[in-house]
Short mmCIF file of C-alpha atoms in Angstrom, two decimals:
data_model
loop_
_atom_site.label_atom_id
_atom_site.label_comp_id
_atom_site.label_asym_id
_atom_site.label_seq_id
_atom_site.Cartn_x
_atom_site.Cartn_y
_atom_site.Cartn_z
CA MET U 1127 0.00 0.00 0.00
CA THR U 1128 1.48 3.37 -1.04
CA SER U 1129 1.72 6.36 1.26
CA GLY U 1130 -0.93 8.14 -0.82
CA THR U 1131 -3.32 5.23 -0.46
CA ARG U 1132 -2.72 5.06 3.30
CA ALA U 1133 -3.30 8.81 3.61
CA GLY U 1134 -6.53 8.50 1.64
CA ALA U 1135 -7.66 5.62 3.85
CA ARG U 1136 -6.89 7.61 7.02
CA LEU U 1137 -8.78 10.63 5.63
CA SER U 1138 -11.76 8.43 4.75
CA ARG U 1139 -11.79 6.95 8.27
CA PHE U 1140 -11.56 10.44 9.79
CA LEU U 1141 -14.48 11.74 7.70
CA ARG U 1142 -16.60 8.82 8.94
CA SER U 1143 -15.47 9.18 12.54
CA THR U 1144 -17.51 10.47 15.47
CA THR U 1145 -14.79 13.07 16.07
CA PHE U 1146 -15.43 14.62 12.65
CA ARG U 1147 -19.21 14.44 13.09
CA LEU U 1148 -18.79 16.33 16.37
CA PHE U 1149 -16.26 18.78 14.89
CA VAL U 1150 -18.51 19.95 12.03
CA PRO U 1151 -21.61 21.01 14.02
CA VAL U 1152 -19.47 22.72 16.67
CA VAL U 1153 -17.71 24.78 13.98
CA LEU U 1154 -20.98 25.61 12.21
CA PHE U 1155 -22.73 26.55 15.45
CA GLN U 1156 -19.85 28.79 16.54
CA LEU U 1157 -19.68 30.48 13.13
CA VAL U 1158 -23.44 31.03 12.96
CA ALA U 1159 -23.48 32.39 16.51
CA THR U 1160 -20.50 34.66 15.91
CA GLY U 1161 -21.83 35.81 12.53
CA GLY U 1162 -25.24 36.51 14.06
CA VAL U 1163 -23.77 38.60 16.88
CA LEU U 1164 -21.52 40.56 14.51
CA THR U 1165 -24.42 41.15 12.09
CA PHE U 1166 -26.57 42.43 14.93
CA VAL U 1167 -23.77 44.76 16.05
CA TRP U 1168 -23.33 46.04 12.49
CA ILE U 1169 -27.06 46.70 11.98
CA ALA U 1170 -27.36 48.34 15.39
CA GLY U 1171 -24.32 50.51 14.68
CA GLN U 1172 -25.69 51.58 11.29
CA GLN U 1173 -29.04 52.46 12.80
CA SER U 1174 -27.43 54.38 15.64
CA VAL U 1175 -25.38 56.51 13.23
CA ARG U 1176 -28.44 57.25 11.05
CA ASP U 1177 -30.53 58.17 14.12
CA GLU U 1178 -27.83 60.56 15.31
CA GLN U 1179 -27.53 62.16 11.85
CA ARG U 1180 -31.31 62.56 11.63
CA ALA U 1181 -31.45 64.11 15.08
CA LEU U 1182 -28.72 66.64 14.25
CA VAL U 1183 -30.30 67.61 10.92
CA GLU U 1184 -33.81 67.89 12.41
CA GLU U 1185 -32.51 70.00 15.30
CA LEU U 1186 -30.77 72.34 12.85
CA ARG U 1187 -33.82 72.54 10.58
CA ASP U 1188 -36.22 73.17 13.48
CA ASP U 1189 -34.00 75.96 14.84
CA LEU U 1190 -33.98 77.67 11.42
CA LEU U 1191 -37.73 77.26 11.02
CA ASP U 1192 -38.26 78.86 14.43
CA THR U 1193 -36.16 81.82 13.25
CA TRP U 1194 -38.22 82.12 10.05
CA GLN U 1195 -41.51 82.05 11.94
CA ASP U 1196 -40.30 84.73 14.36
CA GLY U 1197 -38.64 87.10 11.89
CA GLY U 1198 -39.41 85.98 8.38
CA SER U 1199 -37.00 85.64 5.50
CA VAL U 1200 -34.74 88.48 6.63
CA ALA U 1201 -34.16 86.99 10.07
CA LEU U 1202 -33.60 83.55 8.55
CA ARG U 1203 -30.93 84.90 6.16
CA ALA U 1204 -29.23 86.67 9.04
CA ASN U 1205 -29.20 83.47 11.13
CA ILE U 1206 -27.69 81.47 8.23
CA GLU U 1207 -24.94 84.05 7.60
CA ARG U 1208 -24.16 84.28 11.30
CA ARG U 1209 -23.77 80.49 11.56
CA LEU U 1210 -21.49 80.37 8.52
CA ARG U 1211 -19.26 83.16 9.83
CA SER U 1212 -18.97 81.81 13.35
CA GLU U 1213 -18.42 78.13 12.58
CA GLY U 1214 -16.21 78.38 9.48
CA ARG U 1215 -15.29 75.00 7.99
CA ARG U 1216 -17.22 73.23 10.72
CA ALA U 1217 -20.38 75.02 9.68
CA PRO U 1218 -23.37 72.92 8.66
CA VAL U 1219 -24.69 72.74 5.10
CA LEU U 1220 -27.22 75.59 4.66
CA LEU U 1221 -29.08 77.09 1.71
CA LEU U 1222 -32.02 79.45 1.32
CA ALA U 1223 -33.37 79.87 -2.22
CA ASP U 1224 -36.36 81.82 -3.50
CA ARG U 1225 -39.24 80.30 -5.40
CA GLU U 1226 -37.26 80.53 -8.71
CA GLY U 1227 -34.33 78.68 -7.16
CA ARG U 1228 -32.00 81.67 -6.85
CA VAL U 1229 -29.64 81.45 -3.87
CA LEU U 1230 -30.41 83.98 -1.17
CA ALA U 1231 -27.99 82.72 1.52
CA GLY U 1232 -25.89 79.68 2.38
CA ASN U 1233 -22.73 77.76 1.44
CA LEU U 1234 -24.13 75.85 -1.58
CA SER U 1235 -24.08 77.28 -5.06
CA ALA U 1236 -27.37 75.69 -6.15
CA LEU U 1237 -30.20 73.47 -5.05
CA PRO U 1238 -29.44 69.74 -5.41
CA PRO U 1239 -31.56 67.52 -7.64
CA PRO U 1240 -34.84 66.49 -6.00
CA ASP U 1241 -34.70 63.35 -3.86
CA ALA U 1242 -36.16 60.44 -5.84
CA ALA U 1243 -37.32 58.72 -2.67
CA GLY U 1244 -39.12 61.85 -1.51
CA GLY U 1245 -37.92 61.43 2.10
CA SER U 1246 -37.52 64.22 4.61
CA LEU U 1247 -33.87 63.25 5.03
CA PHE U 1248 -31.66 62.20 2.12
CA GLU U 1249 -28.01 61.79 1.24
CA THR U 1250 -26.26 63.32 -1.74
CA VAL U 1251 -22.83 64.43 -2.93
CA LEU U 1252 -22.39 68.20 -3.46
CA TYR U 1253 -19.74 70.91 -3.60
CA ARG U 1254 -19.75 73.45 -0.80
CA SER U 1255 -18.79 76.93 -1.87
CA ASP U 1256 -15.89 76.93 0.59
CA SER U 1257 -14.47 73.50 -0.50
CA PRO U 1258 -12.88 72.35 -3.79
CA ARG U 1259 -13.83 68.69 -3.17
CA PRO U 1260 -17.24 67.07 -3.29
CA GLN U 1261 -18.66 66.03 0.06
CA THR U 1262 -21.28 63.53 1.12
CA MET U 1263 -24.11 65.24 2.96
CA ALA U 1264 -27.25 64.33 4.86
CA LEU U 1265 -29.88 66.99 4.03
CA SER U 1266 -33.42 68.03 4.89
CA GLN U 1267 -35.32 70.14 2.36
CA THR U 1268 -38.32 72.25 3.47
CA ARG U 1269 -40.67 74.38 1.33
CA LEU U 1270 -41.57 77.61 3.20
CA ALA U 1271 -44.92 79.37 3.06
CA ASP U 1272 -43.61 82.17 0.79
CA GLY U 1273 -42.44 79.58 -1.80
CA SER U 1274 -38.77 79.71 -0.86
CA THR U 1275 -36.80 76.56 -0.08
CA LEU U 1276 -34.74 75.92 3.04
CA LEU U 1277 -31.99 73.29 2.84
CA ALA U 1278 -30.30 72.24 6.11
CA GLY U 1279 -27.88 69.39 6.70
CA ILE U 1280 -24.48 68.14 7.81
CA GLU U 1281 -21.42 66.69 6.13
CA ILE U 1282 -21.22 62.92 6.89
CA GLY U 1283 -17.95 61.94 5.18
CA ARG U 1284 -16.27 61.25 8.52
CA ASP U 1285 -19.23 59.15 9.61
CA LEU U 1286 -18.93 57.09 6.41
CA LYS U 1287 -15.20 56.59 6.96
CA LEU U 1288 -15.85 55.51 10.53
CA GLN U 1289 -18.60 53.22 9.30
CA ARG U 1290 -16.26 51.57 6.77
CA SER U 1291 -13.62 51.13 9.47
CA PHE U 1292 -16.26 49.56 11.69
CA GLU U 1293 -17.30 47.18 8.89
CA GLN U 1294 -13.68 46.20 8.29
CA ALA U 1295 -13.24 45.57 12.02
CA LEU U 1296 -16.33 43.34 12.05
CA LEU U 1297 -15.05 41.43 8.99
CA ALA U 1298 -11.65 40.99 10.66
CA ALA U 1299 -13.42 39.76 13.81
CA LEU U 1300 -15.36 37.22 11.73
CA LEU U 1301 -12.19 36.02 10.01
CA LEU U 1302 -10.46 35.77 13.39
CA ALA U 1303 -13.43 33.85 14.76
CA LEU U 1304 -12.97 31.13 12.13
CA PRO U 1305 -9.60 29.77 13.40
CA LEU U 1306 -10.67 30.32 17.01
CA THR U 1307 -13.87 28.40 16.33
CA MET U 1308 -11.92 25.58 14.69
CA LEU U 1309 -9.53 25.55 17.66
CA VAL U 1310 -12.45 25.28 20.10
CA ALA U 1311 -13.98 22.50 17.98
CA VAL U 1312 -10.66 20.63 17.79
CA LEU U 1313 -10.10 20.92 21.55
CA THR U 1314 -13.68 19.77 22.22
CA SER U 1315 -13.33 16.85 19.82
CA ARG U 1316 -9.94 15.88 21.28
CA LEU U 1317 -11.32 16.07 24.84
CA VAL U 1318 -14.28 13.83 24.01
CA GLY U 1319 -12.11 11.60 21.82
CA GLN U 1320 -9.49 11.22 24.56
CA ARG U 1321 -12.08 10.14 27.11
CA VAL U 1322 -13.52 7.59 24.68
CA HIS U 1323 -9.98 6.50 23.72
CA ASP U 1324 -9.17 5.89 27.40
CA MET U 1325 -12.21 3.65 27.68
CA ALA U 1326 -11.33 1.82 24.45
CA GLN U 1327 -7.74 1.29 25.63
CA THR U 1328 -8.96 -0.07 28.94
CA ALA U 1329 -11.34 -2.43 27.14
CA HIS U 1330 -8.47 -3.54 24.89
CA ARG U 1331 -6.20 -4.23 27.87
CA VAL U 1332 -8.93 -6.18 29.64
CA GLY U 1333 -9.55 -8.14 26.45
CA SER U 1334 -5.80 -8.89 26.34
CA GLY U 1335 -5.94 -10.35 29.82
CA VAL U 1336 -5.02 -7.35 32.02
CA LEU U 1337 -8.10 -7.76 34.18
CA ASP U 1338 -7.05 -5.13 36.73
CA ALA U 1339 -7.04 -2.35 34.09
CA ARG U 1340 -9.44 0.51 34.88
CA VAL U 1341 -10.67 3.64 33.10
CA PRO U 1342 -8.97 6.73 34.61
CA LEU U 1343 -11.29 9.18 36.40
CA ASP U 1344 -10.73 12.95 36.33
CA GLY U 1345 -12.94 13.72 39.33
CA SER U 1346 -15.21 16.08 37.39
CA GLY U 1347 -18.33 14.06 38.09
CA ASP U 1348 -19.59 14.63 34.55
CA ALA U 1349 -21.33 12.07 32.34
CA PHE U 1350 -18.00 10.63 31.16
CA ASP U 1351 -16.79 10.27 34.74
CA GLU U 1352 -20.05 8.59 35.71
CA LEU U 1353 -19.77 6.21 32.75
CA ALA U 1354 -16.14 5.45 33.60
CA GLY U 1355 -17.12 4.69 37.19
CA GLU U 1356 -19.82 2.26 36.07
CA ILE U 1357 -17.40 0.58 33.65
CA ASN U 1358 -14.80 0.23 36.40
CA ALA U 1359 -17.39 -1.33 38.72
CA MET U 1360 -18.32 -3.78 35.97
CA LEU U 1361 -14.64 -4.61 35.33
CA ALA U 1362 -14.04 -5.19 39.03
CA ARG U 1363 -16.93 -7.64 39.07
CA ILE U 1364 -15.59 -9.37 35.93
CA GLU U 1365 -12.13 -9.61 37.48
CA THR U 1366 -13.59 -11.22 40.58
CA LEU U 1367 -15.64 -13.72 38.58
CA VAL U 1368 -12.75 -14.60 36.26
CA GLY U 1369 -10.43 -15.00 39.23
CA GLU U 1370 -12.88 -17.34 40.92
CA LEU U 1371 -13.34 -19.27 37.69
CA ARG U 1372 -9.56 -19.52 37.21
CA VAL U 1373 -9.11 -20.83 40.74
CA VAL U 1374 -11.80 -23.45 40.14
CA ALA U 1375 -10.39 -24.43 36.73
CA GLU U 1376 -6.78 -24.64 37.97
CA GLY U 1377 -7.83 -26.55 41.03
CA LEU U 1378 -9.85 -28.95 38.93
CA ALA U 1379 -6.97 -29.44 36.48
CA HIS U 1380 -4.51 -30.04 39.32
CA ASP U 1381 -6.93 -32.40 41.02
CA LEU U 1382 -7.43 -34.30 37.77
CA ARG U 1383 -3.71 -34.56 37.02
CA SER U 1384 -3.03 -36.38 40.28
CA PRO U 1385 -5.44 -39.31 39.66
CA VAL U 1386 -4.38 -39.38 35.99
CA THR U 1387 -0.76 -39.70 37.11
CA ARG U 1388 -1.68 -42.46 39.53
CA LEU U 1389 -3.72 -44.14 36.80
CA ARG U 1390 -0.74 -44.03 34.44
CA SER U 1391 1.53 -45.56 37.09
CA ALA U 1392 -0.97 -48.34 37.66
CA LEU U 1393 -1.22 -48.97 33.92
CA GLU U 1394 2.57 -49.10 33.57
CA GLN U 1395 2.76 -51.59 36.43
CA ALA U 1396 0.02 -53.68 34.87
CA ALA U 1397 1.70 -53.55 31.45
CA ARG U 1398 4.99 -54.81 32.94
CA GLU U 1399 3.24 -57.69 34.66
CA ALA U 1400 0.93 -58.59 31.76
CA SER U 1401 1.74 -61.88 29.99
CA ASP U 1402 -1.10 -61.83 27.47
CA PRO U 1403 -0.08 -59.92 24.28
CA VAL U 1404 -3.65 -58.74 23.71
CA GLY U 1405 -3.95 -57.43 27.23
CA GLU U 1406 -0.53 -55.79 27.02
CA ALA U 1407 -1.56 -54.00 23.77
CA ALA U 1408 -4.75 -52.79 25.44
CA LEU U 1409 -2.75 -51.45 28.38
CA GLN U 1410 -0.37 -49.65 26.04
CA ARG U 1411 -3.34 -47.96 24.33
CA ALA U 1412 -4.63 -46.94 27.74
CA LEU U 1413 -1.19 -45.51 28.56
CA THR U 1414 -1.27 -43.52 25.33
CA GLU U 1415 -4.71 -42.09 26.19
CA ALA U 1416 -3.47 -41.24 29.71
CA ASP U 1417 -0.54 -39.34 28.18
CA THR U 1418 -2.98 -37.52 25.88
CA LEU U 1419 -5.18 -36.60 28.82
CA THR U 1420 -2.15 -35.30 30.72
CA ARG U 1421 -1.15 -33.13 27.76
CA ILE U 1422 -4.71 -31.79 27.47
CA LEU U 1423 -4.79 -30.87 31.15
CA THR U 1424 -1.37 -29.21 30.92
CA THR U 1425 -2.33 -27.24 27.80
CA ALA U 1426 -5.68 -26.21 29.33
CA LEU U 1427 -3.80 -24.90 32.37
CA GLN U 1428 -1.43 -22.94 30.14
CA ILE U 1429 -4.32 -21.44 28.18
CA GLY U 1430 -6.10 -20.40 31.36
CA ARG U 1431 -2.98 -18.79 32.79
CA ALA U 1432 -2.23 -16.98 29.51
CA GLU U 1433 -5.81 -15.68 29.24
CA ALA U 1434 -5.56 -14.46 32.83
CA GLY U 1435 -2.44 -12.46 31.93
CA ILE U 1436 -0.12 -14.53 34.11
CA GLY U 1437 3.45 -14.49 32.80
CA ARG U 1438 3.91 -10.90 31.64
CA ASP U 1439 6.65 -10.49 34.22
CA ARG U 1440 8.67 -13.09 32.28
CA PHE U 1441 8.73 -11.12 29.01
CA GLU U 1442 12.23 -10.49 27.67
CA GLU U 1443 13.48 -8.75 24.55
CA THR U 1444 14.01 -11.51 22.00
CA ALA U 1445 15.80 -11.42 18.64
CA LEU U 1446 13.31 -13.16 16.37
CA ALA U 1447 15.70 -14.53 13.74
CA PRO U 1448 17.73 -16.77 16.11
CA PHE U 1449 14.59 -17.60 18.13
CA LEU U 1450 12.80 -18.98 15.06
CA GLU U 1451 15.95 -20.70 13.81
CA ASP U 1452 16.29 -22.52 17.14
CA LEU U 1453 12.65 -23.62 16.95
CA ALA U 1454 13.13 -24.82 13.37
CA ALA U 1455 16.20 -26.83 14.39
CA LEU U 1456 14.24 -28.40 17.27
CA TYR U 1457 11.30 -29.53 15.12
CA GLU U 1458 13.22 -30.20 11.90
CA PRO U 1459 13.83 -33.95 12.51
CA TYR U 1460 10.14 -34.49 13.29
CA ALA U 1461 9.08 -32.56 10.17
CA GLU U 1462 11.57 -34.37 7.93
CA GLN U 1463 10.35 -37.71 9.25
CA GLU U 1464 6.86 -36.79 7.97
CA GLY U 1465 8.17 -35.53 4.61
CA PHE U 1466 8.31 -31.76 5.23
CA ALA U 1467 11.17 -29.29 4.84
CA LEU U 1468 11.04 -26.90 7.83
CA THR U 1469 12.75 -23.48 7.49
CA ALA U 1470 12.80 -20.16 9.35
CA GLN U 1471 12.54 -16.69 7.81
CA ALA U 1472 12.97 -13.48 9.81
CA PRO U 1473 14.68 -10.12 9.11
CA GLU U 1474 17.91 -9.53 10.98
CA GLY U 1475 17.73 -7.07 13.84
CA LEU U 1476 13.98 -7.53 14.43
CA SER U 1477 13.19 -8.09 18.11
CA LEU U 1478 10.14 -8.17 20.35
CA PRO U 1479 9.41 -8.66 24.07
CA LEU U 1480 8.25 -12.28 24.38
CA HIS U 1481 7.43 -14.94 26.93
CA ARG U 1482 9.90 -17.26 25.25
CA GLU U 1483 8.61 -20.52 26.74
CA LEU U 1484 4.93 -19.91 25.93
CA MET U 1485 5.64 -18.46 22.49
CA GLY U 1486 7.94 -21.38 21.68
CA GLN U 1487 5.26 -23.87 22.72
CA ALA U 1488 2.55 -22.01 20.76
CA LEU U 1489 4.64 -21.93 17.56
CA GLY U 1490 5.65 -25.54 18.15
CA ASN U 1491 1.97 -26.52 18.33
CA LEU U 1492 1.39 -24.72 15.03
CA VAL U 1493 4.28 -26.62 13.43
CA ASP U 1494 2.86 -29.87 14.83
CA ASN U 1495 -0.57 -29.00 13.37
CA ALA U 1496 1.01 -28.29 9.97
CA VAL U 1497 2.85 -31.62 10.01
CA LYS U 1498 -0.32 -33.49 10.94
CA TYR U 1499 -2.87 -31.78 8.71
CA ALA U 1500 -1.02 -30.28 5.71
CA THR U 1501 -1.63 -33.47 3.74
CA GLY U 1502 0.14 -33.46 0.39
CA GLY U 1503 2.34 -30.52 1.34
CA SER U 1504 6.10 -30.45 1.42
CA THR U 1505 7.22 -27.20 3.10
CA ILE U 1506 6.62 -25.51 6.43
CA VAL U 1507 7.98 -22.03 7.17
CA LEU U 1508 8.39 -20.39 10.56
CA ARG U 1509 8.38 -16.68 9.69
CA ALA U 1510 8.36 -13.16 11.09
CA GLU U 1511 7.72 -9.81 9.38
CA THR U 1512 6.82 -6.24 10.24
CA GLN U 1513 3.46 -4.83 9.19
CA ASP U 1514 2.75 -1.18 10.04
CA ASP U 1515 3.07 -0.99 13.86
CA HIS U 1516 2.80 -4.77 14.34
CA VAL U 1517 5.12 -7.76 14.14
CA VAL U 1518 3.59 -10.85 12.57
CA LEU U 1519 4.80 -14.29 13.69
CA GLY U 1520 3.40 -17.25 11.85
CA VAL U 1521 3.63 -20.72 10.44
CA ARG U 1522 2.97 -21.25 6.73
CA ASP U 1523 2.48 -24.53 4.88
CA ASN U 1524 1.58 -25.54 1.33
CA GLY U 1525 -1.03 -28.13 2.23
CA PRO U 1526 -4.77 -28.09 1.48
CA GLY U 1527 -5.49 -25.26 3.92
CA ILE U 1528 -8.75 -24.63 5.77
CA PRO U 1529 -11.87 -23.29 3.98
CA LYS U 1530 -12.84 -19.79 5.13
CA ALA U 1531 -16.22 -21.02 6.34
CA LYS U 1532 -14.54 -23.41 8.81
CA ARG U 1533 -11.80 -21.16 10.17
CA GLU U 1534 -13.84 -19.79 13.05
CA ALA U 1535 -14.66 -23.33 14.19
CA ALA U 1536 -10.97 -24.26 13.95
CA LEU U 1537 -10.08 -21.54 16.48
CA GLN U 1538 -12.57 -22.78 19.06
CA ARG U 1539 -11.24 -24.65 22.07
CA PHE U 1540 -11.36 -28.41 21.55
CA GLY U 1541 -12.51 -27.68 18.01
CA ARG U 1542 -11.60 -30.30 15.39
CA LEU U 1543 -12.79 -29.95 11.82
CA ASP U 1544 -12.97 -33.72 11.31
CA PRO U 1545 -13.25 -35.58 14.65
CA THR U 1546 -13.40 -38.93 12.83
CA ARG U 1547 -9.86 -38.56 11.45
CA ALA U 1548 -7.23 -40.92 12.79
CA VAL U 1549 -4.75 -38.12 13.53
CA ALA U 1550 -4.33 -37.71 17.27
CA GLY U 1551 -5.04 -34.29 18.70
CA SER U 1552 -6.94 -32.43 21.38
CA GLY U 1553 -8.08 -29.35 19.45
CA LEU U 1554 -6.16 -27.04 21.80
CA GLY U 1555 -3.18 -26.10 19.61
CA LEU U 1556 -4.81 -23.07 17.97
CA ALA U 1557 -6.54 -22.13 21.22
CA LEU U 1558 -3.18 -21.99 22.99
CA ALA U 1559 -1.69 -19.91 20.15
CA GLU U 1560 -4.62 -17.50 20.40
CA ALA U 1561 -4.24 -17.19 24.19
CA VAL U 1562 -0.48 -16.56 23.84
CA ALA U 1563 -1.15 -13.93 21.16
CA LYS U 1564 -3.59 -12.14 23.47
CA LEU U 1565 -1.06 -12.33 26.31
CA HIS U 1566 1.31 -10.40 24.02
CA GLY U 1567 -1.36 -7.81 23.17
CA GLY U 1568 -2.09 -9.28 19.75
CA ARG U 1569 -4.50 -11.50 17.87
CA ILE U 1570 -4.44 -14.62 15.75
CA GLU U 1571 -5.89 -15.14 12.29
CA LEU U 1572 -5.98 -17.85 9.66
CA ALA U 1573 -5.12 -16.77 6.13
CA ASP U 1574 -4.42 -18.26 2.73
CA ALA U 1575 -0.73 -18.83 2.13
CA PRO U 1576 0.73 -17.48 -1.12
CA GLY U 1577 0.59 -20.24 -3.71
CA GLY U 1578 -1.91 -22.25 -1.69
CA GLY U 1579 -1.98 -23.67 1.79
CA LEU U 1580 -2.59 -22.16 5.22
CA GLU U 1581 -0.81 -19.49 7.21
CA VAL U 1582 -1.51 -19.06 10.92
CA ARG U 1583 -0.54 -15.47 11.82
CA MET U 1584 -0.04 -13.97 15.26
CA SER U 1585 -0.13 -10.19 14.91
CA LEU U 1586 1.62 -8.68 17.96
CA GLN U 1587 1.80 -5.01 18.97
CA ARG U 1588 5.29 -3.54 18.84
CA GLY U 1589 6.62 -1.77 21.89
#
């Protein structure tokens, strides 16, 4: 698999993950909330500026109308001229024109075009007589009783500049909110994901045989803490039950081994004293079955101890190449006697913490299974390889293999695909290999060997 394909697979898994499904609505909610607040602020700010402009213009217009009512056109002209002289460049926009449109007083050279909207307050761009540049103005136009026109207003260019600066600030705030929102969403997703990951890791460790593993509590008392507490209570109960079951099973196995041992001794004594060939043959068969029963009890004990996690303190860093070569040398005479060439394949320098005795027995059982059941085959390979963050140990043969539909049954304890076959066996070889794999934090699987045959693979976590 190429790096691009792996990256695409990781991206696909992320897009389907709960973390991503939590991330998206959090980001959208934060953006909608932030955008809504900023939009409200912008609309409120716009309205506030317009209300202030209207109030100033109406106050100016009403003051001038009061002057006109008190003193007529002459007093109004005098008021306009006085305002223009006293306020200079800060003076408001003023114009008094007669009914023909001729300018009587003010700082505009002519009446502006009529407002298309017909409102009492409108905006337009005009030249003041004291300024060479056009200015944006908010104006109120009033027709007086004598037919003259009064125009009063203020220059709003600064307000427009301030308004544009305000809009830019709001846009910058929205753009700044985007990474902050994503950061909040990422932190939220990571927090939730970490709590779920802790629970998943605890479940994985318990499934691997570490029955005293517990989900860490943070003391917050939230829903996750409550769930973790309930899970820990359940795990404590499971640990107690499994411990009691292990004690019963080990005690039963030990109790059974003692009478089986005594039975074997009695059979040996009887076989030595037997003078009848038929009776002696029957006793020898009984001895063989007693040996088989002893092996079954021993293997069952080993499986129980491995599933309980007993033996992790005996892990030691093991170079896989010489380890597999030693195993191959040990089983090579047996394999050759049955017509198989047994070899070992492992990259140099590859090592892994192993319980050497249990792993050696598990792989030896797999070799024994291959010799017994790979009918028509000629090669058996003890092999190791790296695969992503795992190390795969396995036994590969070129026999008939096991159909996919029967592989699950083959992994069951005491499971035999054809109990009527004459090949001796207890059905515990694969069960022991599976228990040893779990003890090492891994799993076992049955796969098709390249070119035909069966490969039993133990995928073990590195580090």
